[in-house]
Structure formats: structure tokens, C-alpha cells
DNA sequence: GATTATGAAA
DNA sequence: ATTTCTTCATAATC
């Protein structure tokens, strides 16, 4: 008895005494870190050539943490001792007392624990903990990834949760409720708690009763179960979503609204259902019994002729109906029996013979096509793990009209070329629909690649171009076999939900690396697309060499005195500028760039803040890209970064967060970011996961997050890391970079330089302060620069303002000329020498490419 | 055709 | 709690 109890009660506490990363991680992230991580951090990575990193302050912090944890632990041990003596553990442990669950004799051979608590109404389901080092752990992992949601998967203890959605996903793969319970019983160290069994049973009974099908380009809700149809039709929400044609005047709603498929006897069946439906439903047990029976019957004659009842739903109501079905416990599934679909033309497409699918990609696809039909759902793979190929393979299975939606025009181009690269599809059958290219495929079937925003245009809108309207109407008139949704986490956005009305597809496949949003809309995907079918383990893929291994570090940069004073005075908005431009951070960045360039790394520096981005880049004479950078210049910079030995570092704004493919990049430095966005952090990390050199002996990619100490940035940083920590990454905290002070040409060593920077930053914030006050400049009515190409003007305004305002500052007069000169010098040197020289070559290359493309 | 200004939305 | 920054589409320029 005691082991079970202690385990459950101490979960996390005992381990915390050896915790690896010091504060300021969130409790969640700290608990998920492993013991070994710290040991690694001391003898690794950076300290090869004098760039030794000392962890002294971090160690001190750790010791403090340890002490606190030990105190806590002692308290806890006392409690459990008392409880053992008194036998009144329940009072002390409350809901966490699991001692009567009963530990199995051979518990050591079983890898999982189940938390018996099932909290009703909470969005989190029961927790399952997997000891990944235990025997049978890999089999248990297979089971858990199928039936549960991975919450956190660091080195040793993995946390999963059973949720209704995860169970639905399991059922869609063909498991039954009993199978799930039996399998859990096999792996669980204790007896599976009754509450958990009940939870599973409750959530697996009604699965598959309702289906959404597409016929003649109309959506139908279909079920074999008369009662289910009755229940749907009498539901307050769903009844309102019936198509107008199915409307009836008299009281015989069910019969007339129910479109009967199959045998002639179906009509009688429906009438029976009507009568059954009138029986008061106060015996759910009996009802459930009937449903199970129905399910069994269905299983028995899987492939025989089945009776189904269905009714059409009105245009644009699919989402509402799907959501409602989920709410009333009748989750709808949409499966596409593409092999037997004779109504839609086939598309001749297969993978090229030399195309190889990786095992995990195959696994993901097997979840989708498990029973020979195409299930709608979401596949989660880390950046660089070949999401595109998964999508293409799915398309090759279904072989019908395919539509691919992505977030940017750039991705459209990429998807189209990937299709041509991996599959034998004819070039003319792959067409793009974006602002620049509006083409229909010539044959009956084909592949259309487009963007979400394109699909969301209102074709009747006054500003809609003729071609666009034409294309949209064509898209709407088609019955698509498969819709691939790239970066599917954007779909819950209010605007992008509209794509569901424009594109009517039998089957939907969502792809993403980061299935998370900072709002609570991510669960909406369950009814918008389908369940999460597969989620890869980042660490596992890294260990197998499919993606690069990454060392993550958070570098704490103290604020310089002057900056900290101003920081404290500033409003929260201006604070951001102060901690982004912290001169110490600048020095750290300079040092790290220098260090990694000498190692032969290619470095990307990310900054969300455009001012900081430009400032850093110009001062260090590195090329940079942000939203206002023209397309040509972007290509310039990226091309050079990839192939020019002289350009080893580029600065990117959040423009580079997603869908940039730079396999040369091996090191990433983040100097400013978007609050606590976990998605951004993960996707930035994704930029270096496809590093070409990833399989070199002992290769590591590096990810640094620079954080200004004692600022709000610390808290955001901790939050941002949560997702990656759950994926098994551990962040080391670096508080001192040895050798930095000795570095030659280190900037901002001179206090005067810092003051100069400070006044510059202060003026920027003042500039923004003006903005707050009134609609008088830059962004307002003034016809000030806006949108593309306004970069130069904006910069100039800034400089002019600087000069004017400096006069008002005490002692500022000395700085003003210095500042202006440097600014101008940096600008001209940077622009002319680098860009002008490359421009001609790039334009020539571009022309050549265009010519080839048009052939 | 390339560039630019503009609005909308995430 | 909020916003800036980015992107996209489109039409008007030269």
C-alpha cells in the first residue's frame, strides 16, 4: 500500500530536489525536466574554444531551489508518516489518496500509473503517467499515443491525459471501449480505477453513430440508428440547420426530413423510430444498452448493405451541426470511402518510385487510412519532419480532386513544387490560386493550391476581382476528395473558418507542428476538422536523426544601470523597447554571433521588435529582413545566407517564424519575441531542425533566447518555453559568458556609447508616446508612410525627430551629431556595398528562373 | 510589368 | 490586457 500512496502523493516533489533548470520556469516546466539534463549542461557544447560558460549564479539559484524542495519534501514525509500511523490519510491527501487502488504484484513490469480522479466538467481528462524507462514502455507508448493526449514528454516520466477527443480518435482507428480498458489494465501498475473505466465507457458508447457525408455537393447527416436521427432532428440547434428543401409543414418532421438510403423497407423503419422516439427517455442505461447492441450489429455486417437515414443540412451550417453533435455526446465522424466513390473523377497520381516514406510518416498515415477509408483529422509533426510529404502521400491514396490551403503565397509555390517533386502527377494538373496566379486545372481532376485568405474572400464583395470571383465559384461547385490544411492551427480564427463553406471536401487533413494557440479555440478543431490522429515525439525524431538535435539555452542579460532606471519609469509598452535594446543583451548577441561564426555556424537572429532588429543589424553590419523589405531584397538576403560564405548571420523579424526553409542554418538567437507565445518559440526553433548537417557526428544546433534580467521578459520567456519543455527539450540558464569582456570590438563598453543608445531608445518611445496621444502622424490620417516601401521615409522621419528633440534634453547636444553620423554611415555602407553589388546578379538569376518556370 | 498605396484581418 | 507587425488582395500609378 505505501508505495502507491507515496507515488501518487509525491508526484513531482521528490524529483524537484534534483531539478535541472532554476527559476524562472513555470511549475509545470520545472517538474517535467529530467535529472540528467543538468549533468549534461556542465561539460558540453560551448566550452571548446575558450567560450566557457559559467553557471555560477544558476548554481546558486539551484541550491536555493533544492533547499526549498527538501523542506517541502520533509513536510510531506511527515504527513505521510502521520497518516500511516493514524490511518487517516484521506483527510490529509484529500482527493489525492489512492492507497486503496491496490498495487499489482508485478507492478515493476508495468509502466503506467493512472490518476483515479475524474473531474466532471473540467476540460482536462484523467491523467496517465508513463515511466518511459520501464519494461514494456514502448508498447505502452504506442497505446497511449493512440488513446490519450500527450501533455508532456521529457526524458523519463511522460504525462498523458485521456480526453473525450483522444478517445474518439482511438475509436476512429478501430478500437473499442473494452479494448481500451483491457489494454490499460495490462499496463497499469494498479487496478484501473472504476471511475476511469466509467469515463472510458461513457465516452466510447456513442462514437460513430453520426456521420457527415457529402453527396451531390450537399452535406448530409447520416446515421443507421433511428433514435439518433430522431434525437438530432428534435435538437433545438440542429433542427434549425436542416436544409430548406427538407422543411415540412405538418408534424411529421422525421419521416419527411429523413432521406432514406438503401432498401425500400427503410421507410417503415423510420416510422418505427418515430414511435420509439416518443417514449420518454428516463432510462439511459437501457438506451445505452441498445446503442451497444446497435454498434455490435454494425460491426457484424461491416461490408454488407446497410440501412442509413440521413437529412440534408443547410449551406454553411456544417460547423454548427458538428459542434452541437459533439456537445450532446454524439460526435460526428466523416470518413471518405474513396475507393468506392464512382461519382468523382480519379486523378492519376502516385508517389515516385524513389520516394521513401519515413516510419513515423507511415504511422501517421496508417491512422488516417486505417480501415481503407479516409478519415478527417489532424497530424502533428515537428517542423522539418516532412509534413508536406505526408500530405502528398495522402493525396496519392485518395486520388481525387485535391485542394491544399496554406497561409502565404510563398507556401503555395512550395507545395506546388513539392507535389511535382515527390509524385508523378502531371505538371499541368497542379495549379495555384493566389493573387498572382489564378488557374484551374484543365482535366476533370487535379490539385489546386491556394491560401486561406483567398478562400475567405466574399465573391459578391464590391472589390472582388473578376477572376477571383470566377475561381471561387468554380471551387464552390466542385466536390473535393481531400482538403489539406497546412498550418492548421490558424483555422479556428474567425475569418478562416469560412473556408469550410467555400471548399466542400469529403476528407480533411490538417497538418501542423504546433497544435496550440494562446486563446482557447484550439479544441474547436475537433469539430472543424476532426480528431488529432497522430502526434510525433520531437525527441524521438531527433534521436533517430530525422530532425536536428538542439541545445537550448536562456541567457540572462543584466540590464545596464541607465536602461534599468528608464525601464522602471516607463509604461509597459515602452518597457519592451528598453529590454529589447538592453546594451548588455546587445553585447551577448555580438559575442554569440562571433563565437558561432568562428565555429562555422550559420546564424539567424530573431527580433519581433523592428526598431531593435534594425538597430542591431545595422550596428553589426549584417543583412536583415522584415515586413517592409521588398521581395527582391528578401530573396537577395536569403540566397546569400544560404550560399555566400561571407554572409553567415541574418536578422529576421517574425516574418521568418514560419515556412522558411533554410537548411544551412544551425544556430538561432532570439532577442525579442511576442509576449508568451509558445507557438512562436516552437516554430522559431523549427527553423534549425532541418539543418543539413544534422547527421554529422556529434552535431548540435543551438537555440539561444536572450532575456533581460529582472524584467517582465523573464516571465514571458518561461511561458514561451513551456511547449518545448513538454516536448522534452531542456533549457539551460546561462548567466555569464566567459570571455565576453575580453572580446575585441565589443560594443557599448563605453558608458558614453550606452547613453547614446539610451537617448535614441528614449526618443523612439517618445515617438510612440505621441502616437498614443493623438491621430497626428505616421500611422494616422497624415498620409504618412504605410505599407510596403515606406521603410526609408519612416527611417528618415525618425532621424529628423531625433535631432529636433535632442536639443531639449540636458547634455544631449553632444550626442546628437555622433548619433546622426553613425546612423547615416551604417546605412550607406550596409545598403550600397552589400545590396547594390548583389542586386544585378540576383535580378539576372531571377529572370533566368522565371524563364525556366514559364517553359 | 513593376511599384505603390490602401484596407482588412490575424 | 493590448497592440503592433505582417501578410494578402486589389487597383492605380509610372
Coordinates of N, CA and C in Angstrom, one line a residue, chain A residues 539-620:
Chain A
X539 N 11.6 14.5 -29.5 CA 12.8 14.0 -29.1 C 13.2 12.7 -29.8
X540 N 12.1 11.9 -30.0 CA 12.3 10.6 -30.6 C 12.9 10.8 -32.1
X541 N 12.2 11.8 -32.8 CA 12.6 12.0 -34.1 C 14.1 12.6 -34.2
X542 N 14.4 13.4 -33.1 CA 15.7 13.9 -33.1 C 16.8 12.8 -32.9
X543 N 16.4 11.9 -32.0 CA 17.3 10.8 -31.7 C 17.5 9.9 -32.9
X544 N 16.5 9.8 -33.7 CA 16.6 9.0 -34.9 C 17.2 9.7 -36.1
X545 N 17.6 11.0 -35.9 CA 18.2 11.7 -36.9 C 17.3 12.3 -38.0
X546 N 16.0 12.3 -37.8 CA 15.1 12.9 -38.7 C 15.1 14.4 -38.6
X547 N 15.3 14.9 -37.4 CA 15.4 16.4 -37.2 C 16.7 16.6 -36.4
X548 N 17.2 17.8 -36.4 CA 18.4 18.1 -35.7 C 18.2 18.1 -34.2
X549 N 19.3 17.7 -33.5 CA 19.3 17.8 -32.1 C 19.6 19.3 -31.7
X550 N 19.0 19.8 -30.7 CA 19.2 21.2 -30.4 C 19.5 21.4 -28.9
X551 N 20.5 22.2 -28.7 CA 20.8 22.7 -27.3 C 20.1 24.0 -27.1
X552 N 19.2 24.0 -26.1 CA 18.5 25.3 -25.9 C 19.1 26.0 -24.6
X553 N 19.2 27.3 -24.7 CA 19.7 28.0 -23.6 C 19.0 29.3 -23.5
X554 N 18.8 29.7 -22.2 CA 18.2 31.0 -22.0 C 19.4 31.8 -21.4
X555 N 19.7 32.9 -22.0 CA 20.8 33.7 -21.5 C 20.3 34.9 -20.8
X556 N 20.7 35.0 -19.5 CA 20.2 36.1 -18.7 C 21.1 37.3 -18.9
X557 N 20.6 38.4 -19.4 CA 21.4 39.6 -19.6 C 21.0 40.6 -18.6
X558 N 21.9 41.0 -17.7 CA 21.5 42.1 -16.7 C 21.2 43.4 -17.5
X559 N 20.3 44.1 -17.0 CA 20.1 45.4 -17.6 C 21.2 46.4 -17.2
X560 N 21.6 47.2 -18.1 CA 22.6 48.2 -17.7 C 21.9 49.2 -16.9
X561 N 22.6 49.8 -16.0 CA 22.1 50.7 -15.0 C 21.1 51.8 -15.6
X562 N 21.6 52.4 -16.6 CA 20.9 53.5 -17.2 C 19.6 53.0 -17.7
X563 N 19.6 51.9 -18.4 CA 18.5 51.3 -19.0 C 17.4 50.9 -18.0
X564 N 18.0 50.3 -16.9 CA 17.0 49.8 -15.9 C 16.2 51.0 -15.2
X565 N 16.9 52.1 -15.0 CA 16.2 53.2 -14.5 C 15.1 53.7 -15.4
X566 N 15.4 53.8 -16.6 CA 14.4 54.2 -17.5 C 13.3 53.2 -17.7
X567 N 13.7 51.9 -17.6 CA 12.7 50.8 -17.7 C 11.7 50.9 -16.6
X568 N 12.2 51.2 -15.4 CA 11.2 51.3 -14.3 C 10.3 52.4 -14.4
X569 N 10.7 53.5 -15.0 CA 9.8 54.6 -15.2 C 8.8 54.5 -16.3
X570 N 9.1 53.6 -17.2 CA 8.4 53.6 -18.5 C 7.0 52.8 -18.3
X571 N 6.2 53.1 -19.3 CA 4.9 52.4 -19.3 C 5.2 51.0 -19.9
X572 N 4.3 50.0 -19.7 CA 4.6 48.7 -20.1 C 4.9 48.6 -21.6
X573 N 4.4 49.4 -22.3 CA 4.6 49.4 -23.8 C 6.1 49.8 -24.1
X574 N 6.5 50.8 -23.4 CA 7.9 51.3 -23.7 C 8.9 50.4 -23.0
X575 N 8.5 49.7 -22.0 CA 9.4 48.8 -21.3 C 10.0 47.8 -22.3
X576 N 9.1 47.4 -23.2 CA 9.5 46.4 -24.2 C 10.7 46.8 -24.9
X577 N 10.7 48.1 -25.3 CA 11.8 48.7 -26.0 C 13.1 48.7 -25.2
X578 N 13.0 49.0 -23.9 CA 14.2 49.1 -23.1 C 14.8 47.7 -23.0
X579 N 14.0 46.7 -22.7 CA 14.6 45.4 -22.5 C 15.1 44.7 -23.8
X580 N 14.5 45.1 -24.9 CA 14.9 44.6 -26.2 C 16.3 45.3 -26.6
X581 N 16.5 46.5 -26.2 CA 17.7 47.2 -26.6 C 18.7 47.3 -25.6
X582 N 18.5 46.6 -24.5 CA 19.5 46.5 -23.4 C 20.9 46.3 -24.0
X583 N 21.8 47.2 -23.7 CA 23.2 47.1 -24.3 C 23.9 45.8 -23.9
X584 N 23.6 45.3 -22.8 CA 24.3 44.0 -22.4 C 23.8 42.9 -23.3
X585 N 22.5 43.0 -23.6 CA 21.9 41.9 -24.5 C 22.6 42.1 -25.8
X586 N 22.8 43.3 -26.2 CA 23.5 43.5 -27.5 C 24.9 42.9 -27.5
X587 N 25.6 43.1 -26.4 CA 26.9 42.5 -26.3 C 26.9 41.0 -26.3
X588 N 25.9 40.4 -25.6 CA 25.8 39.0 -25.6 C 25.6 38.5 -27.0
X589 N 24.7 39.2 -27.7 CA 24.3 38.8 -29.0 C 25.6 38.9 -29.9
X590 N 26.3 40.0 -29.8 CA 27.5 40.1 -30.5 C 28.5 39.0 -30.3
X591 N 28.7 38.7 -29.0 CA 29.6 37.7 -28.6 C 29.2 36.3 -29.2
X592 N 27.9 36.0 -29.0 CA 27.4 34.7 -29.5 C 27.6 34.6 -31.0
X593 N 27.3 35.7 -31.7 CA 27.4 35.7 -33.2 C 28.9 35.4 -33.5
X594 N 29.8 36.1 -32.9 CA 31.2 36.0 -33.1 C 31.6 34.6 -32.8
X595 N 31.2 34.1 -31.7 CA 31.6 32.7 -31.3 C 31.1 31.7 -32.3
X596 N 29.9 31.8 -32.7 CA 29.3 30.7 -33.6 C 29.8 30.9 -35.0
X597 N 30.1 32.1 -35.4 CA 30.6 32.3 -36.8 C 32.0 31.7 -36.9
X598 N 32.7 31.8 -35.8 CA 34.1 31.2 -35.8 C 34.0 29.7 -35.8
X599 N 32.9 29.1 -35.3 CA 32.7 27.7 -35.3 C 32.3 27.2 -36.6
X600 N 31.9 28.1 -37.5 CA 31.4 27.7 -38.8 C 29.9 27.6 -38.9
X601 N 29.2 28.1 -37.9 CA 27.7 28.0 -37.9 C 27.1 29.1 -38.7
X602 N 25.9 28.9 -39.2 CA 25.2 29.9 -39.9 C 24.1 30.3 -38.9
X603 N 23.9 31.6 -38.7 CA 23.1 32.1 -37.6 C 21.9 32.9 -38.0
X604 N 20.8 32.6 -37.4 CA 19.6 33.5 -37.6 C 19.4 34.2 -36.3
X605 N 19.2 35.5 -36.4 CA 18.8 36.3 -35.2 C 17.4 36.8 -35.4
X606 N 16.5 36.4 -34.4 CA 15.1 36.8 -34.5 C 14.9 38.0 -33.5
X607 N 14.1 39.0 -34.0 CA 13.7 40.0 -33.2 C 12.3 40.4 -33.6
X608 N 11.4 40.4 -32.7 CA 10.0 40.8 -33.0 C 9.9 42.3 -33.2
X609 N 10.8 43.0 -32.4 CA 10.7 44.4 -32.4 C 11.6 45.0 -33.5
X610 N 10.9 45.7 -34.4 CA 11.6 46.2 -35.6 C 12.7 47.2 -35.3
X611 N 12.5 48.0 -34.4 CA 13.5 49.0 -34.0 C 14.8 48.3 -33.6
X612 N 14.6 47.4 -32.7 CA 15.8 46.6 -32.2 C 16.4 45.9 -33.3
X613 N 15.6 45.3 -34.1 CA 16.1 44.5 -35.3 C 17.0 45.3 -36.2
X614 N 16.5 46.5 -36.6 CA 17.3 47.3 -37.5 C 18.5 47.8 -36.8
X615 N 18.3 48.2 -35.5 CA 19.5 48.8 -34.8 C 20.6 47.7 -34.7
X616 N 20.3 46.6 -34.2 CA 21.3 45.5 -34.0 C 21.9 45.2 -35.4
X617 N 21.1 45.0 -36.4 CA 21.7 44.6 -37.7 C 22.6 45.6 -38.3
X618 N 22.2 46.8 -38.2 CA 23.0 47.9 -38.8 C 24.3 48.0 -38.0
X619 N 24.2 48.0 -36.7 CA 25.4 48.2 -35.9 C 26.4 47.0 -36.2
X620 N 25.9 45.9 -36.4 CA 26.8 44.7 -36.6 C 27.0 44.5 -38.1

